[in-house]
PDB file of C-alpha atoms in Angstrom:
ATOM      1  CA  UNK V   1       0.000   0.000   0.000  1.00 74.00           C
ATOM      2  CA  UNK V   2       1.387   3.321  -1.068  1.00 82.00           C
ATOM      3  CA  UNK V   3       1.850   6.257   1.242  1.00 83.00           C
ATOM      4  CA  UNK V   4      -1.064   8.133  -0.357  1.00 83.00           C
ATOM      5  CA  UNK V   5      -3.411   5.242   0.235  1.00 83.00           C
ATOM      6  CA  UNK V   6      -2.277   4.978   3.845  1.00 83.00           C
ATOM      7  CA  UNK V   7      -2.918   8.675   4.316  1.00 83.00           C
ATOM      8  CA  UNK V   8      -6.418   8.429   2.828  1.00 85.00           C
ATOM      9  CA  UNK V   9      -7.163   5.469   5.128  1.00 85.00           C
ATOM     10  CA  UNK V  10      -6.069   7.442   8.183  1.00 86.00           C
ATOM     11  CA  UNK V  11      -8.186  10.389   7.097  1.00 86.00           C
ATOM     12  CA  UNK V  12     -11.260   8.216   6.643  1.00 88.00           C
ATOM     13  CA  UNK V  13     -10.797   6.695  10.110  1.00 88.00           C
ATOM     14  CA  UNK V  14     -10.364  10.126  11.660  1.00 88.00           C
ATOM     15  CA  UNK V  15     -13.496  11.402   9.960  1.00 90.00           C
ATOM     16  CA  UNK V  16     -15.443   8.338  11.085  1.00 90.00           C
ATOM     17  CA  UNK V  17     -14.250   8.793  14.671  1.00 90.00           C
ATOM     18  CA  UNK V  18     -15.225  12.449  14.563  1.00 91.00           C
ATOM     19  CA  UNK V  19     -18.698  11.619  13.231  1.00 91.00           C
ATOM     20  CA  UNK V  20     -19.232   8.997  15.955  1.00 91.00           C
ATOM     21  CA  UNK V  21     -18.111  11.437  18.636  1.00 91.00           C
ATOM     22  CA  UNK V  22     -20.451  14.076  17.260  1.00 92.00           C
ATOM     23  CA  UNK V  23     -23.364  11.638  17.215  1.00 92.00           C
ATOM     24  CA  UNK V  24     -22.701  10.604  20.816  1.00 92.00           C
ATOM     25  CA  UNK V  25     -22.598  14.230  21.918  1.00 93.00           C
ATOM     26  CA  UNK V  26     -25.854  14.976  20.098  1.00 93.00           C
ATOM     27  CA  UNK V  27     -27.449  11.937  21.739  1.00 92.00           C
ATOM     28  CA  UNK V  28     -26.356  13.129  25.192  1.00 92.00           C
ATOM     29  CA  UNK V  29     -27.741  16.590  24.527  1.00 92.00           C
ATOM     30  CA  UNK V  30     -31.050  15.122  23.390  1.00 92.00           C
ATOM     31  CA  UNK V  31     -31.259  13.072  26.609  1.00 90.00           C
ATOM     32  CA  UNK V  32     -30.565  16.161  28.723  1.00 88.00           C
ATOM     33  CA  UNK V  33     -33.208  18.153  26.871  1.00 87.00           C
ATOM     34  CA  UNK V  34     -35.739  15.357  27.379  1.00 86.00           C
ATOM     35  CA  UNK V  35     -34.883  15.201  31.095  1.00 84.00           C
ATOM     36  CA  UNK V  36     -35.312  18.960  31.468  1.00 82.00           C
ATOM     37  CA  UNK V  37     -38.645  18.906  29.646  1.00 78.00           C
ATOM     38  CA  UNK V  38     -39.854  16.095  31.887  1.00 78.00           C
ATOM     39  CA  UNK V  39     -38.631  17.350  35.269  1.00 75.00           C
ATOM     40  CA  UNK V  40     -38.263  21.092  34.855  1.00 74.00           C
ATOM     41  CA  UNK V  41     -41.698  21.896  33.605  1.00 73.00           C
ATOM     42  CA  UNK V  42     -43.891  24.532  35.209  1.00 76.00           C
ATOM     43  CA  UNK V  43     -45.608  21.825  37.222  1.00 76.00           C
ATOM     44  CA  UNK V  44     -42.278  20.504  38.506  1.00 74.00           C
ATOM     45  CA  UNK V  45     -41.129  23.983  39.468  1.00 79.00           C
ATOM     46  CA  UNK V  46     -44.342  24.562  41.393  1.00 83.00           C
ATOM     47  CA  UNK V  47     -43.846  21.276  43.212  1.00 83.00           C
ATOM     48  CA  UNK V  48     -40.315  22.269  44.224  1.00 85.00           C
ATOM     49  CA  UNK V  49     -41.537  25.662  45.390  1.00 87.00           C
ATOM     50  CA  UNK V  50     -44.122  23.940  47.582  1.00 89.00           C
ATOM     51  CA  UNK V  51     -41.406  21.761  49.115  1.00 91.00           C
ATOM     52  CA  UNK V  52     -39.267  24.830  49.803  1.00 93.00           C
ATOM     53  CA  UNK V  53     -42.206  26.626  51.413  1.00 92.00           C
ATOM     54  CA  UNK V  54     -42.923  23.605  53.606  1.00 92.00           C
ATOM     55  CA  UNK V  55     -39.305  23.469  54.758  1.00 93.00           C
ATOM     56  CA  UNK V  56     -39.359  27.192  55.494  1.00 92.00           C
ATOM     57  CA  UNK V  57     -42.456  26.845  57.690  1.00 92.00           C
ATOM     58  CA  UNK V  58     -40.929  23.852  59.457  1.00 92.00           C
ATOM     59  CA  UNK V  59     -37.773  25.847  60.130  1.00 92.00           C
ATOM     60  CA  UNK V  60     -39.807  28.722  61.566  1.00 92.00           C
ATOM     61  CA  UNK V  61     -41.705  26.328  63.839  1.00 89.00           C
ATOM     62  CA  UNK V  62     -38.463  24.783  65.099  1.00 88.00           C
ATOM     63  CA  UNK V  63     -36.961  28.201  65.764  1.00 89.00           C
ATOM     64  CA  UNK V  64     -40.067  29.269  67.675  1.00 86.00           C
ATOM     65  CA  UNK V  65     -39.943  26.085  69.725  1.00 81.00           C
ATOM     66  CA  UNK V  66     -36.255  26.573  70.453  1.00 84.00           C
ATOM     67  CA  UNK V  67     -36.820  30.164  71.575  1.00 83.00           C
ATOM     68  CA  UNK V  68     -39.519  28.986  73.965  1.00 78.00           C
ATOM     69  CA  UNK V  69     -37.152  26.449  75.507  1.00 76.00           C
ATOM     70  CA  UNK V  70     -34.383  29.044  75.691  1.00 78.00           C
ATOM     71  CA  UNK V  71     -36.640  31.451  77.561  1.00 76.00           C
ATOM     72  CA  UNK V  72     -37.368  28.648  80.031  1.00 70.00           C
ATOM     73  CA  UNK V  73     -33.646  28.153  80.629  1.00 70.00           C
ATOM     74  CA  UNK V  74     -33.230  31.907  81.147  1.00 73.00           C
ATOM     75  CA  UNK V  75     -36.123  31.975  83.609  1.00 67.00           C
ATOM     76  CA  UNK V  76     -34.276  29.632  85.976  1.00 61.00           C
ATOM     77  CA  UNK V  77     -31.928  32.486  86.821  1.00 59.00           C
ATOM     78  CA  UNK V  78     -34.678  35.015  87.627  1.00 55.00           C
ATOM     79  CA  UNK V  79     -36.583  35.677  90.824  1.00 50.00           C
ATOM     80  CA  UNK V  80     -40.103  34.283  90.943  1.00 47.00           C
ATOM     81  CA  UNK V  81     -41.785  37.521  92.013  1.00 47.00           C
ATOM     82  CA  UNK V  82     -40.105  39.577  89.309  1.00 42.00           C
ATOM     83  CA  UNK V  83     -39.812  37.483  86.154  1.00 42.00           C
ATOM     84  CA  UNK V  84     -37.395  39.041  83.730  1.00 42.00           C
ATOM     85  CA  UNK V  85     -38.726  39.906  80.313  1.00 40.00           C
ATOM     86  CA  UNK V  86     -36.923  38.004  77.606  1.00 41.00           C
ATOM     87  CA  UNK V  87     -36.430  39.096  74.036  1.00 41.00           C
ATOM     88  CA  UNK V  88     -37.078  35.994  71.968  1.00 41.00           C
ATOM     89  CA  UNK V  89     -35.618  37.614  68.879  1.00 36.00           C
ATOM     90  CA  UNK V  90     -32.134  37.562  70.401  1.00 37.00           C
ATOM     91  CA  UNK V  91     -32.117  33.816  71.060  1.00 38.00           C
ATOM     92  CA  UNK V  92     -30.918  31.229  68.610  1.00 40.00           C
ATOM     93  CA  UNK V  93     -30.012  27.569  68.759  1.00 38.00           C
ATOM     94  CA  UNK V  94     -26.271  28.093  68.471  1.00 42.00           C
ATOM     95  CA  UNK V  95     -26.140  30.477  71.435  1.00 45.00           C
ATOM     96  CA  UNK V  96     -28.158  28.053  73.573  1.00 40.00           C
ATOM     97  CA  UNK V  97     -25.861  25.132  72.812  1.00 39.00           C
ATOM     98  CA  UNK V  98     -22.786  27.320  73.284  1.00 44.00           C
ATOM     99  CA  UNK V  99     -23.975  28.466  76.704  1.00 47.00           C
ATOM    100  CA  UNK V 100     -24.815  24.909  77.768  1.00 43.00           C
ATOM    101  CA  UNK V 101     -21.440  23.639  76.542  1.00 43.00           C
ATOM    102  CA  UNK V 102     -19.586  26.342  78.474  1.00 49.00           C
ATOM    103  CA  UNK V 103     -21.445  25.512  81.675  1.00 45.00           C
ATOM    104  CA  UNK V 104     -20.833  21.800  81.209  1.00 42.00           C
ATOM    105  CA  UNK V 105     -17.130  22.415  80.607  1.00 42.00           C
ATOM    106  CA  UNK V 106     -16.851  24.551  83.752  1.00 45.00           C
ATOM    107  CA  UNK V 107     -18.679  21.902  85.752  1.00 39.00           C
ATOM    108  CA  UNK V 108     -16.371  19.164  84.479  1.00 38.00           C
ATOM    109  CA  UNK V 109     -13.262  21.162  85.402  1.00 39.00           C
ATOM    110  CA  UNK V 110     -14.501  21.806  88.926  1.00 40.00           C
ATOM    111  CA  UNK V 111     -15.776  18.314  89.668  1.00 38.00           C
ATOM    112  CA  UNK V 112     -13.869  15.145  90.441  1.00 40.00           C
ATOM    113  CA  UNK V 113     -16.360  12.422  89.618  1.00 35.00           C
ATOM    114  CA  UNK V 114     -14.318   9.613  91.114  1.00 38.00           C
ATOM    115  CA  UNK V 115     -14.128  11.375  94.469  1.00 39.00           C
ATOM    116  CA  UNK V 116     -17.862  12.082  94.568  1.00 36.00           C
ATOM    117  CA  UNK V 117     -19.071   8.467  94.379  1.00 33.00           C
ATOM    118  CA  UNK V 118     -18.497   6.015  97.234  1.00 38.00           C
ATOM    119  CA  UNK V 119     -16.716   2.821  96.193  1.00 37.00           C
ATOM    120  CA  UNK V 120     -19.307   0.602  97.881  1.00 35.00           C
ATOM    121  CA  UNK V 121     -21.873   1.050  95.109  1.00 36.00           C
ATOM    122  CA  UNK V 122     -24.996   2.923  94.208  1.00 34.00           C
ATOM    123  CA  UNK V 123     -27.081   1.404  96.997  1.00 36.00           C
ATOM    124  CA  UNK V 124     -25.291   3.666  99.468  1.00 37.00           C
ATOM    125  CA  UNK V 125     -26.313   6.687  97.403  1.00 33.00           C
ATOM    126  CA  UNK V 126     -29.949   5.647  97.296  1.00 36.00           C
ATOM    127  CA  UNK V 127     -30.202   5.130 101.048  1.00 40.00           C
ATOM    128  CA  UNK V 128     -27.802   7.792 102.314  1.00 39.00           C
ATOM    129  CA  UNK V 129     -29.273  10.775 104.201  1.00 41.00           C
ATOM    130  CA  UNK V 130     -29.174  14.117 102.466  1.00 37.00           C
ATOM    131  CA  UNK V 131     -26.693  16.487 104.062  1.00 39.00           C
ATOM    132  CA  UNK V 132     -27.023  20.252 104.131  1.00 37.00           C
ATOM    133  CA  UNK V 133     -24.840  22.313 101.834  1.00 37.00           C
ATOM    134  CA  UNK V 134     -21.740  23.829 103.382  1.00 37.00           C
ATOM    135  CA  UNK V 135     -22.180  27.129 101.576  1.00 41.00           C
ATOM    136  CA  UNK V 136     -23.949  30.008 103.366  1.00 45.00           C
ATOM    137  CA  UNK V 137     -27.693  30.057 102.860  1.00 47.00           C
ATOM    138  CA  UNK V 138     -28.790  32.676 100.366  1.00 50.00           C
ATOM    139  CA  UNK V 139     -31.881  34.802 100.709  1.00 56.00           C
ATOM    140  CA  UNK V 140     -34.675  33.193  98.740  1.00 59.00           C
ATOM    141  CA  UNK V 141     -38.210  33.929  97.715  1.00 66.00           C
ATOM    142  CA  UNK V 142     -41.062  33.211 100.169  1.00 68.00           C
ATOM    143  CA  UNK V 143     -42.503  30.892  97.520  1.00 71.00           C
ATOM    144  CA  UNK V 144     -39.458  28.658  97.954  1.00 72.00           C
ATOM    145  CA  UNK V 145     -39.795  28.400 101.724  1.00 76.00           C
ATOM    146  CA  UNK V 146     -40.711  24.975 103.159  1.00 78.00           C
ATOM    147  CA  UNK V 147     -44.287  24.314 104.179  1.00 77.00           C
ATOM    148  CA  UNK V 148     -45.488  24.949 107.710  1.00 72.00           C
ATOM    149  CA  UNK V 149     -47.014  22.236 109.884  1.00 67.00           C
ATOM    150  CA  UNK V 150     -48.994  24.618 112.114  1.00 68.00           C
ATOM    151  CA  UNK V 151     -52.459  23.604 110.882  1.00 78.00           C
ATOM    152  CA  UNK V 152     -51.865  20.457 108.808  1.00 83.00           C
ATOM    153  CA  UNK V 153     -49.080  17.885 109.140  1.00 88.00           C
ATOM    154  CA  UNK V 154     -46.449  18.188 106.437  1.00 89.00           C
ATOM    155  CA  UNK V 155     -46.989  14.638 105.267  1.00 89.00           C
ATOM    156  CA  UNK V 156     -50.645  15.421 104.537  1.00 90.00           C
ATOM    157  CA  UNK V 157     -50.058  18.560 102.439  1.00 90.00           C
ATOM    158  CA  UNK V 158     -50.187  17.338  98.846  1.00 90.00           C
ATOM    159  CA  UNK V 159     -50.039  20.163  96.263  1.00 91.00           C
ATOM    160  CA  UNK V 160     -53.286  20.790  94.349  1.00 91.00           C
ATOM    161  CA  UNK V 161     -53.183  19.391  90.846  1.00 89.00           C
ATOM    162  CA  UNK V 162     -55.361  19.458  87.743  1.00 89.00           C
ATOM    163  CA  UNK V 163     -55.062  15.747  86.929  1.00 86.00           C
ATOM    164  CA  UNK V 164     -58.222  13.687  86.626  1.00 81.00           C
ATOM    165  CA  UNK V 165     -57.235  10.149  87.584  1.00 73.00           C
ATOM    166  CA  UNK V 166     -60.275   8.767  85.809  1.00 71.00           C
ATOM    167  CA  UNK V 167     -59.554  10.304  82.396  1.00 73.00           C
ATOM    168  CA  UNK V 168     -56.586   9.236  80.296  1.00 72.00           C
ATOM    169  CA  UNK V 169     -56.325  12.564  78.482  1.00 70.00           C
ATOM    170  CA  UNK V 170     -56.392  14.572  81.733  1.00 72.00           C
ATOM    171  CA  UNK V 171     -53.604  12.821  83.579  1.00 80.00           C
ATOM    172  CA  UNK V 172     -49.915  13.702  83.412  1.00 84.00           C
ATOM    173  CA  UNK V 173     -48.515  10.546  85.067  1.00 88.00           C
ATOM    174  CA  UNK V 174     -49.894   7.419  83.353  1.00 87.00           C
ATOM    175  CA  UNK V 175     -49.370   5.052  86.293  1.00 90.00           C
ATOM    176  CA  UNK V 176     -52.059   6.846  88.301  1.00 89.00           C
ATOM    177  CA  UNK V 177     -54.607   5.448  85.840  1.00 88.00           C
ATOM    178  CA  UNK V 178     -54.283   2.068  87.567  1.00 88.00           C
ATOM    179  CA  UNK V 179     -54.868   2.645  91.290  1.00 88.00           C
ATOM    180  CA  UNK V 180     -55.898  -0.963  91.839  1.00 91.00           C
ATOM    181  CA  UNK V 181     -52.450  -2.068  90.625  1.00 92.00           C
ATOM    182  CA  UNK V 182     -50.186   0.510  92.252  1.00 92.00           C
ATOM    183  CA  UNK V 183     -51.885   0.761  95.655  1.00 92.00           C
ATOM    184  CA  UNK V 184     -50.613  -2.671  96.850  1.00 93.00           C
ATOM    185  CA  UNK V 185     -47.026  -1.873  95.788  1.00 94.00           C
ATOM    186  CA  UNK V 186     -44.464  -1.604  98.599  1.00 94.00           C
ATOM    187  CA  UNK V 187     -43.299   1.794  99.813  1.00 93.00           C
ATOM    188  CA  UNK V 188     -39.738   0.856  98.842  1.00 92.00           C
ATOM    189  CA  UNK V 189     -39.051  -1.035  95.584  1.00 91.00           C
ATOM    190  CA  UNK V 190     -37.571  -4.486  95.912  1.00 87.00           C
ATOM    191  CA  UNK V 191     -34.692  -3.657  93.593  1.00 86.00           C
ATOM    192  CA  UNK V 192     -33.530  -0.500  91.788  1.00 84.00           C
ATOM    193  CA  UNK V 193     -32.992  -2.733  88.754  1.00 86.00           C
ATOM    194  CA  UNK V 194     -36.768  -2.653  88.255  1.00 89.00           C
ATOM    195  CA  UNK V 195     -36.422   0.868  86.828  1.00 90.00           C
ATOM    196  CA  UNK V 196     -33.844  -0.260  84.261  1.00 88.00           C
ATOM    197  CA  UNK V 197     -35.279  -3.583  83.108  1.00 88.00           C
ATOM    198  CA  UNK V 198     -38.871  -3.481  84.315  1.00 91.00           C
ATOM    199  CA  UNK V 199     -40.572  -6.003  86.572  1.00 91.00           C
ATOM    200  CA  UNK V 200     -43.684  -8.158  86.790  1.00 92.00           C
ATOM    201  CA  UNK V 201     -43.887  -8.041  90.580  1.00 92.00           C
ATOM    202  CA  UNK V 202     -44.179  -4.263  91.087  1.00 94.00           C
ATOM    203  CA  UNK V 203     -46.710  -2.494  88.862  1.00 94.00           C
ATOM    204  CA  UNK V 204     -45.663   1.016  89.897  1.00 94.00           C
ATOM    205  CA  UNK V 205     -41.966   0.427  89.209  1.00 94.00           C
ATOM    206  CA  UNK V 206     -42.812  -1.223  85.895  1.00 94.00           C
ATOM    207  CA  UNK V 207     -45.033   1.689  84.809  1.00 93.00           C
ATOM    208  CA  UNK V 208     -42.269   4.164  85.660  1.00 93.00           C
ATOM    209  CA  UNK V 209     -39.788   2.018  83.718  1.00 93.00           C
ATOM    210  CA  UNK V 210     -42.103   2.072  80.681  1.00 92.00           C
ATOM    211  CA  UNK V 211     -42.477   5.855  80.862  1.00 91.00           C
ATOM    212  CA  UNK V 212     -38.704   6.379  81.106  1.00 90.00           C
ATOM    213  CA  UNK V 213     -38.108   4.225  78.036  1.00 89.00           C
ATOM    214  CA  UNK V 214     -39.616   6.986  75.893  1.00 87.00           C
ATOM    215  CA  UNK V 215     -36.606   9.183  76.588  1.00 86.00           C
ATOM    216  CA  UNK V 216     -32.973   8.710  75.468  1.00 83.00           C
ATOM    217  CA  UNK V 217     -31.397   8.582  78.924  1.00 83.00           C
ATOM    218  CA  UNK V 218     -28.542   6.500  80.306  1.00 83.00           C
ATOM    219  CA  UNK V 219     -28.969   3.877  82.997  1.00 84.00           C
ATOM    220  CA  UNK V 220     -27.700   6.157  85.820  1.00 85.00           C
ATOM    221  CA  UNK V 221     -30.272   8.849  84.971  1.00 88.00           C
ATOM    222  CA  UNK V 222     -32.970   6.209  84.476  1.00 89.00           C
ATOM    223  CA  UNK V 223     -32.204   4.703  87.864  1.00 89.00           C
ATOM    224  CA  UNK V 224     -32.033   8.023  89.734  1.00 90.00           C
ATOM    225  CA  UNK V 225     -35.164   9.453  88.109  1.00 92.00           C
ATOM    226  CA  UNK V 226     -37.086   6.238  88.634  1.00 92.00           C
ATOM    227  CA  UNK V 227     -36.103   6.044  92.293  1.00 93.00           C
ATOM    228  CA  UNK V 228     -37.263   9.607  93.044  1.00 94.00           C
ATOM    229  CA  UNK V 229     -40.443   9.211  90.994  1.00 94.00           C
ATOM    230  CA  UNK V 230     -41.362   6.011  92.798  1.00 95.00           C
ATOM    231  CA  UNK V 231     -41.066   7.494  96.283  1.00 95.00           C
ATOM    232  CA  UNK V 232     -42.953  10.663  95.367  1.00 95.00           C
ATOM    233  CA  UNK V 233     -45.711   8.588  93.756  1.00 94.00           C
ATOM    234  CA  UNK V 234     -45.996   6.421  96.847  1.00 94.00           C
ATOM    235  CA  UNK V 235     -46.415   9.541  98.977  1.00 95.00           C
ATOM    236  CA  UNK V 236     -49.181  10.846  96.686  1.00 93.00           C
ATOM    237  CA  UNK V 237     -50.916   7.459  96.698  1.00 91.00           C
ATOM    238  CA  UNK V 238     -50.598   6.814 100.426  1.00 92.00           C
ATOM    239  CA  UNK V 239     -49.584   9.967 102.329  1.00 93.00           C
ATOM    240  CA  UNK V 240     -48.105   9.138 105.702  1.00 93.00           C
ATOM    241  CA  UNK V 241     -45.172  10.214 107.867  1.00 93.00           C
ATOM    242  CA  UNK V 242     -43.219   7.233 106.530  1.00 94.00           C
ATOM    243  CA  UNK V 243     -43.730   7.907 102.809  1.00 94.00           C
ATOM    244  CA  UNK V 244     -43.147  11.640 103.307  1.00 94.00           C
ATOM    245  CA  UNK V 245     -39.993  10.964 105.304  1.00 93.00           C
ATOM    246  CA  UNK V 246     -38.487   9.078 102.364  1.00 93.00           C
ATOM    247  CA  UNK V 247     -38.666  12.164 100.144  1.00 94.00           C
ATOM    248  CA  UNK V 248     -35.394  14.077  99.855  1.00 93.00           C
ATOM    249  CA  UNK V 249     -35.581  17.677 101.018  1.00 92.00           C
ATOM    250  CA  UNK V 250     -35.350  19.097  97.497  1.00 92.00           C
ATOM    251  CA  UNK V 251     -38.388  17.080  96.360  1.00 93.00           C
ATOM    252  CA  UNK V 252     -40.715  18.099  99.184  1.00 93.00           C
ATOM    253  CA  UNK V 253     -43.337  20.726  98.256  1.00 93.00           C
ATOM    254  CA  UNK V 254     -42.686  24.391  98.971  1.00 91.00           C
ATOM    255  CA  UNK V 255     -45.084  27.254  99.605  1.00 89.00           C
ATOM    256  CA  UNK V 256     -45.498  28.256  95.956  1.00 88.00           C
ATOM    257  CA  UNK V 257     -46.732  24.811  94.926  1.00 91.00           C
ATOM    258  CA  UNK V 258     -49.766  25.016  97.206  1.00 90.00           C
ATOM    259  CA  UNK V 259     -51.343  28.124  95.655  1.00 89.00           C
ATOM    260  CA  UNK V 260     -51.885  27.202  91.993  1.00 89.00           C
ATOM    261  CA  UNK V 261     -53.384  23.917  90.729  1.00 92.00           C
ATOM    262  CA  UNK V 262     -51.055  22.404  88.147  1.00 92.00           C
ATOM    263  CA  UNK V 263     -50.252  19.111  86.397  1.00 92.00           C
ATOM    264  CA  UNK V 264     -49.012  16.587  88.908  1.00 92.00           C
ATOM    265  CA  UNK V 265     -45.951  15.765  86.816  1.00 92.00           C
ATOM    266  CA  UNK V 266     -44.454  19.181  87.624  1.00 93.00           C
ATOM    267  CA  UNK V 267     -44.149  18.197  91.286  1.00 94.00           C
ATOM    268  CA  UNK V 268     -41.642  15.513  90.278  1.00 93.00           C
ATOM    269  CA  UNK V 269     -39.064  18.130  89.251  1.00 91.00           C
ATOM    270  CA  UNK V 270     -36.127  17.876  91.670  1.00 90.00           C
ATOM    271  CA  UNK V 271     -35.445  21.651  91.658  1.00 90.00           C
ATOM    272  CA  UNK V 272     -37.923  23.797  93.639  1.00 91.00           C
ATOM    273  CA  UNK V 273     -37.281  26.958  91.624  1.00 90.00           C
ATOM    274  CA  UNK V 274     -37.789  25.112  88.350  1.00 89.00           C
ATOM    275  CA  UNK V 275     -41.031  23.626  89.664  1.00 90.00           C
ATOM    276  CA  UNK V 276     -42.383  27.061  90.515  1.00 91.00           C
ATOM    277  CA  UNK V 277     -41.243  28.589  87.227  1.00 90.00           C
ATOM    278  CA  UNK V 278     -43.029  25.859  85.293  1.00 90.00           C
ATOM    279  CA  UNK V 279     -46.185  26.154  87.384  1.00 91.00           C
ATOM    280  CA  UNK V 280     -46.269  29.916  86.907  1.00 90.00           C
ATOM    281  CA  UNK V 281     -45.652  29.735  83.140  1.00 89.00           C
ATOM    282  CA  UNK V 282     -47.380  26.464  82.321  1.00 90.00           C
ATOM    283  CA  UNK V 283     -49.861  28.288  80.103  1.00 87.00           C
ATOM    284  CA  UNK V 284     -46.871  28.930  77.830  1.00 85.00           C
ATOM    285  CA  UNK V 285     -44.759  25.784  78.126  1.00 83.00           C
ATOM    286  CA  UNK V 286     -47.677  23.376  78.412  1.00 85.00           C
ATOM    287  CA  UNK V 287     -48.355  23.855  74.699  1.00 83.00           C
ATOM    288  CA  UNK V 288     -45.174  21.922  73.908  1.00 83.00           C
ATOM    289  CA  UNK V 289     -45.007  19.602  76.872  1.00 84.00           C
ATOM    290  CA  UNK V 290     -43.421  16.703  75.007  1.00 84.00           C
ATOM    291  CA  UNK V 291     -40.703  18.928  73.590  1.00 83.00           C
ATOM    292  CA  UNK V 292     -40.016  20.427  77.004  1.00 84.00           C
ATOM    293  CA  UNK V 293     -39.556  17.101  78.765  1.00 86.00           C
ATOM    294  CA  UNK V 294     -37.598  15.730  75.822  1.00 84.00           C
ATOM    295  CA  UNK V 295     -35.258  18.716  76.091  1.00 82.00           C
ATOM    296  CA  UNK V 296     -34.805  18.126  79.811  1.00 83.00           C
ATOM    297  CA  UNK V 297     -34.225  14.389  79.349  1.00 83.00           C
ATOM    298  CA  UNK V 298     -31.315  15.168  77.024  1.00 81.00           C
ATOM    299  CA  UNK V 299     -29.780  17.745  79.368  1.00 82.00           C
ATOM    300  CA  UNK V 300     -30.227  16.310  82.868  1.00 82.00           C
ATOM    301  CA  UNK V 301     -27.254  14.174  83.856  1.00 82.00           C
ATOM    302  CA  UNK V 302     -26.487  12.226  86.998  1.00 81.00           C
ATOM    303  CA  UNK V 303     -23.030  12.736  88.464  1.00 79.00           C
ATOM    304  CA  UNK V 304     -21.663   9.385  87.380  1.00 75.00           C
ATOM    305  CA  UNK V 305     -18.445   8.523  85.474  1.00 74.00           C
ATOM    306  CA  UNK V 306     -19.065   7.905  81.782  1.00 70.00           C
ATOM    307  CA  UNK V 307     -16.716   4.932  81.668  1.00 71.00           C
ATOM    308  CA  UNK V 308     -18.335   3.070  84.575  1.00 73.00           C
ATOM    309  CA  UNK V 309     -21.568   1.106  84.611  1.00 73.00           C
ATOM    310  CA  UNK V 310     -24.155   1.073  87.382  1.00 71.00           C
ATOM    311  CA  UNK V 311     -24.209  -2.721  87.226  1.00 71.00           C
ATOM    312  CA  UNK V 312     -21.487  -5.279  87.889  1.00 69.00           C
ATOM    313  CA  UNK V 313     -21.308  -9.057  88.049  1.00 64.00           C
ATOM    314  CA  UNK V 314     -20.306 -11.040  91.109  1.00 69.00           C
ATOM    315  CA  UNK V 315     -18.445 -14.327  91.266  1.00 69.00           C
ATOM    316  CA  UNK V 316     -21.684 -16.189  90.443  1.00 68.00           C
ATOM    317  CA  UNK V 317     -22.190 -14.071  87.302  1.00 59.00           C
ATOM    318  CA  UNK V 318     -25.177 -12.311  88.864  1.00 63.00           C
ATOM    319  CA  UNK V 319     -25.873  -8.632  88.301  1.00 60.00           C
ATOM    320  CA  UNK V 320     -25.662  -6.333  91.295  1.00 61.00           C
ATOM    321  CA  UNK V 321     -25.618  -2.563  91.717  1.00 57.00           C
TER     322      UNK V 321
END
């Protein structure tokens, strides 16, 4: 084959390759045009605009909910008689998380967790008497003062509540719907493990365990919350000097709780000032009750080392606490 023939052959192959490349490019463009006509029509654009509008409304609702929770956190630092006015427009999610992170970091630096927990186990914590704080007592609101036993014994002064134990929708603590089951329960649970794993021998402890399962909490918080809730519930069910005496000082009602009927679940809050703030502003925070308690479940932590479990096994491979 001569050199001219070889050149013509190369030219024909180049032209054929160019034509094939051009055809492939045209085919790709036609596919893109068809895709745009199918998905980018006026109807498709309207559908996307509706999705964007829905996301915008959802974002506004979440921001409003976050501002409400932030104002609750701010209210913990204010006096009950003179609630500070809060500007919701200045609150955002990042500032809330930043403030909480700073407080948690300061708490971690000032606290030695290993020194704060006795080596003999959690049972000593559950049964140990509550000691008074060593810091000087600060002046507090009259609403936070303990109740007086002048006219009625302290153990018989149960705060007024709005719960209707006969109506499922009007009760804030579900276990009170079953008085025939929880009345025979002992004043002290047989085992704290009932709050972690549930039990078939103690209806009250099992109901509290079921309620706590709705929240993403660790075993230490589940155990501590369940223990306090059980004893307060037993006092409400069967008020007596014995059941009242098992309540820690911070869980006993104060003056402000006796003036305004409120959901019974608010009396389970372990901080008196928080209880009164919620009672006073329940018309605001009660609209998002599930969000409020979900927020608290994520933030409340028991002083317990993260790398240690509340349960251990003995030489017989049995769990103990």
